[in-house]
XYZ file of C-alpha atoms in Angstrom:
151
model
C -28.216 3.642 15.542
C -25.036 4.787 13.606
C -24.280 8.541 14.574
C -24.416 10.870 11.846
C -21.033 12.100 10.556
C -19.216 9.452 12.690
C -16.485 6.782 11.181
C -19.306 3.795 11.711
C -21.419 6.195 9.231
C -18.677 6.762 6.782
C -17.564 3.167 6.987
C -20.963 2.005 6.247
C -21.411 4.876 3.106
C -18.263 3.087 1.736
C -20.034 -0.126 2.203
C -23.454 1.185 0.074
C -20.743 2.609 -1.899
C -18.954 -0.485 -2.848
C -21.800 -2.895 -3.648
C -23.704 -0.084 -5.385
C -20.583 1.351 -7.708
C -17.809 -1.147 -7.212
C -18.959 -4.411 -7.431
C -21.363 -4.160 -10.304
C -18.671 -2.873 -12.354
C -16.535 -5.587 -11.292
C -18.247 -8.203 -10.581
C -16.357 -10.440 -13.519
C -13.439 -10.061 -11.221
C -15.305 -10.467 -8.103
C -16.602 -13.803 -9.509
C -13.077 -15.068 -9.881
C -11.882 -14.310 -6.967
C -14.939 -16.191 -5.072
C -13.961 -19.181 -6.792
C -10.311 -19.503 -4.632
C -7.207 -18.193 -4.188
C -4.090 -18.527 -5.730
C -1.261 -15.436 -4.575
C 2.419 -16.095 -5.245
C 3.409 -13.911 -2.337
C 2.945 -14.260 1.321
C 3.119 -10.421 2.380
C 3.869 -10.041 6.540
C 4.075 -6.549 7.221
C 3.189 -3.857 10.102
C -0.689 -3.857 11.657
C 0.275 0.215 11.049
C -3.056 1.668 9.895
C -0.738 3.780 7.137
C 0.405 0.769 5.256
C -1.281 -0.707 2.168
C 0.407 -3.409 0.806
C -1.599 -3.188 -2.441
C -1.203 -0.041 -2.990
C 2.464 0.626 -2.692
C 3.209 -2.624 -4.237
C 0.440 -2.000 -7.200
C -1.444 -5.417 -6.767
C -5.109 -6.434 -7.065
C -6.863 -8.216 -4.491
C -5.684 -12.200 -4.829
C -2.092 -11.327 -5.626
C -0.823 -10.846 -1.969
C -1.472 -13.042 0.686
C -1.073 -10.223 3.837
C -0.548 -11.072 7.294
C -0.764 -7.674 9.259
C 0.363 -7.568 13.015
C 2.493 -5.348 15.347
C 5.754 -4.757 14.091
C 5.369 -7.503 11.266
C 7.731 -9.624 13.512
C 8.157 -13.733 12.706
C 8.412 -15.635 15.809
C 11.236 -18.336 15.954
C 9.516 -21.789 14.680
C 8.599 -23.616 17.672
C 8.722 -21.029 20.408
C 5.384 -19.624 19.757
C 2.890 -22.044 17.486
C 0.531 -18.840 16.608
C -1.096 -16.387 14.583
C 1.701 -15.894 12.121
C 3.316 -19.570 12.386
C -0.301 -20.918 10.894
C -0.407 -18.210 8.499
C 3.455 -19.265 7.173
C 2.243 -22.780 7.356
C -0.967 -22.065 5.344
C 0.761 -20.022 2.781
C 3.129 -22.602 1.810
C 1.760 -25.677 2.539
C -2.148 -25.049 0.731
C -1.575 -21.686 -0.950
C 1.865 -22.986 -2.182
C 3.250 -19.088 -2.337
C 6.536 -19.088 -4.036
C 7.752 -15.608 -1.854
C 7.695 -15.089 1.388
C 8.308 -11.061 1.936
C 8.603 -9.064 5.638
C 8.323 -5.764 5.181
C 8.916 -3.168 7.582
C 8.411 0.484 7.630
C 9.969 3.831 8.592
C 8.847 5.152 11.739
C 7.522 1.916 13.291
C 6.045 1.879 16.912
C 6.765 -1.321 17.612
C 10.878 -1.280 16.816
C 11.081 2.081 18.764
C 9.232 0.336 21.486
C 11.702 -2.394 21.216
C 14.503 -0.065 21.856
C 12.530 1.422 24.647
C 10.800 -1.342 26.150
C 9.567 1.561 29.224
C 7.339 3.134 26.760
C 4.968 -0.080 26.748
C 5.307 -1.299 30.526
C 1.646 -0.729 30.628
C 0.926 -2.904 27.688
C 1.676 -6.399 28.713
C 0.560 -8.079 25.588
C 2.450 -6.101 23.738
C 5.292 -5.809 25.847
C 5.421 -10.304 25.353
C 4.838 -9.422 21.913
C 7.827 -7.464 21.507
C 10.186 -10.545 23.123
C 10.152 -12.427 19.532
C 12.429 -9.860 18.454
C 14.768 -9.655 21.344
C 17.621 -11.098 19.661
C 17.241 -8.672 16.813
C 17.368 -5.765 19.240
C 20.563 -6.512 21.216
C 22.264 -7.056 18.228
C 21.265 -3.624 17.398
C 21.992 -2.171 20.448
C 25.461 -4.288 20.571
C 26.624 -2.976 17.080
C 25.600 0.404 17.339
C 26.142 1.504 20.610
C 25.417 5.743 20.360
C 22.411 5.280 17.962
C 18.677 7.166 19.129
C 16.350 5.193 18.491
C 15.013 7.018 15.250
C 18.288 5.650 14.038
C-alpha cells in the first residue's frame, strides 16, 4: 500500500499521468524511439538529483546518451573495467556517438569531498570512488595552494 501524499504516491500519479496524457499524445514519437537508438552524444555528468541533461541542453529523449554517477568522474582505461568504461565502450563501439561530453557542475559534493576526503571517511564506497580522480586533485591542490574548497 502506497501512503497517501507520500513521493511513492506522487511518483506513481506521474506514472497514470504519463501514459494517460503523455504518451497518447506522443505516441508517434514514442514509436520511434522503441524501434532503437541512435544519439550523437555520449553525456557523463553528476548522479546530482538537480541536473537534467535534457533540459539544460534542450534535447528530446534519444539525442543524449547519459551516464549519471558521483561526481561524473572517468576512470583511467584499464584501472577499473566498470560501470562507466562499458558505457564509453558501448557508446562508441555500437551507438557509434560522434561526442563524448563530461560535464560537471557548480557546487558538486563529490569534488568538495575530494578536497576533503574526512567528510566521507564513513562512506567507503565512495571514499574508493573518489580515488579515480586523485591525480586531478593534487594537481589542484599543488597549483593553488590557499584555495577553500568552494574555490
Amino acid at each position: 500500500m502506497v501512503e497517501p501524499g507520500s513521493v511513492m504516491e506522487r511518483l506513481l500519479r506521474g506514472v497514470e499521468h504519463f501514459e494517460r496524457e503523455v504518451f497518447p499524445r506522443e505516441r508517434e514519437f514514442f514509436a520511434g524511439l522503441a524501434g532503437g537508438q541512435n544519439p550523437a552524444v555520449l553525456f557523463i555528468t553528476c548522479a546530482d538529483s538537480r541536473l537534467l541533461p535534457n533540459l539544460f541542453t534542450n534535447t528530446v529523449p534519444g539525442e543524449l546518451f547519459i551516464s549519471r554517477h558521483v561526481g561524473n568522474l572517468v576512470p583511467a582505461y584499464g584501472g577499473t573495467m566498470g560501470g562507466v568504461t562499458a558505457t564509453i565502450e558501448y557508446a562508441v563501439s555500437v551507438l557509434g556517438v560522434a561526442h563524448v561530453i563530461v560535464c560537471g557542475h557548480t557546487g558538486c559534493g563529490a569534488v568538495q569531498a575530494m578536497l576533503d576526503p574526512e567528510s566521507v571517511r564513513e562512506l567507503p564506497s565512495v571514499r574508493e570512488w573518489l580515488r579515480h580522480a586523485e591525480a586531478a586533485r593534487r594537481t589542484v591542490v599543488e597549483n593553488n595552494p590557499g584555495a577553500s574548497t568552494a574555490e
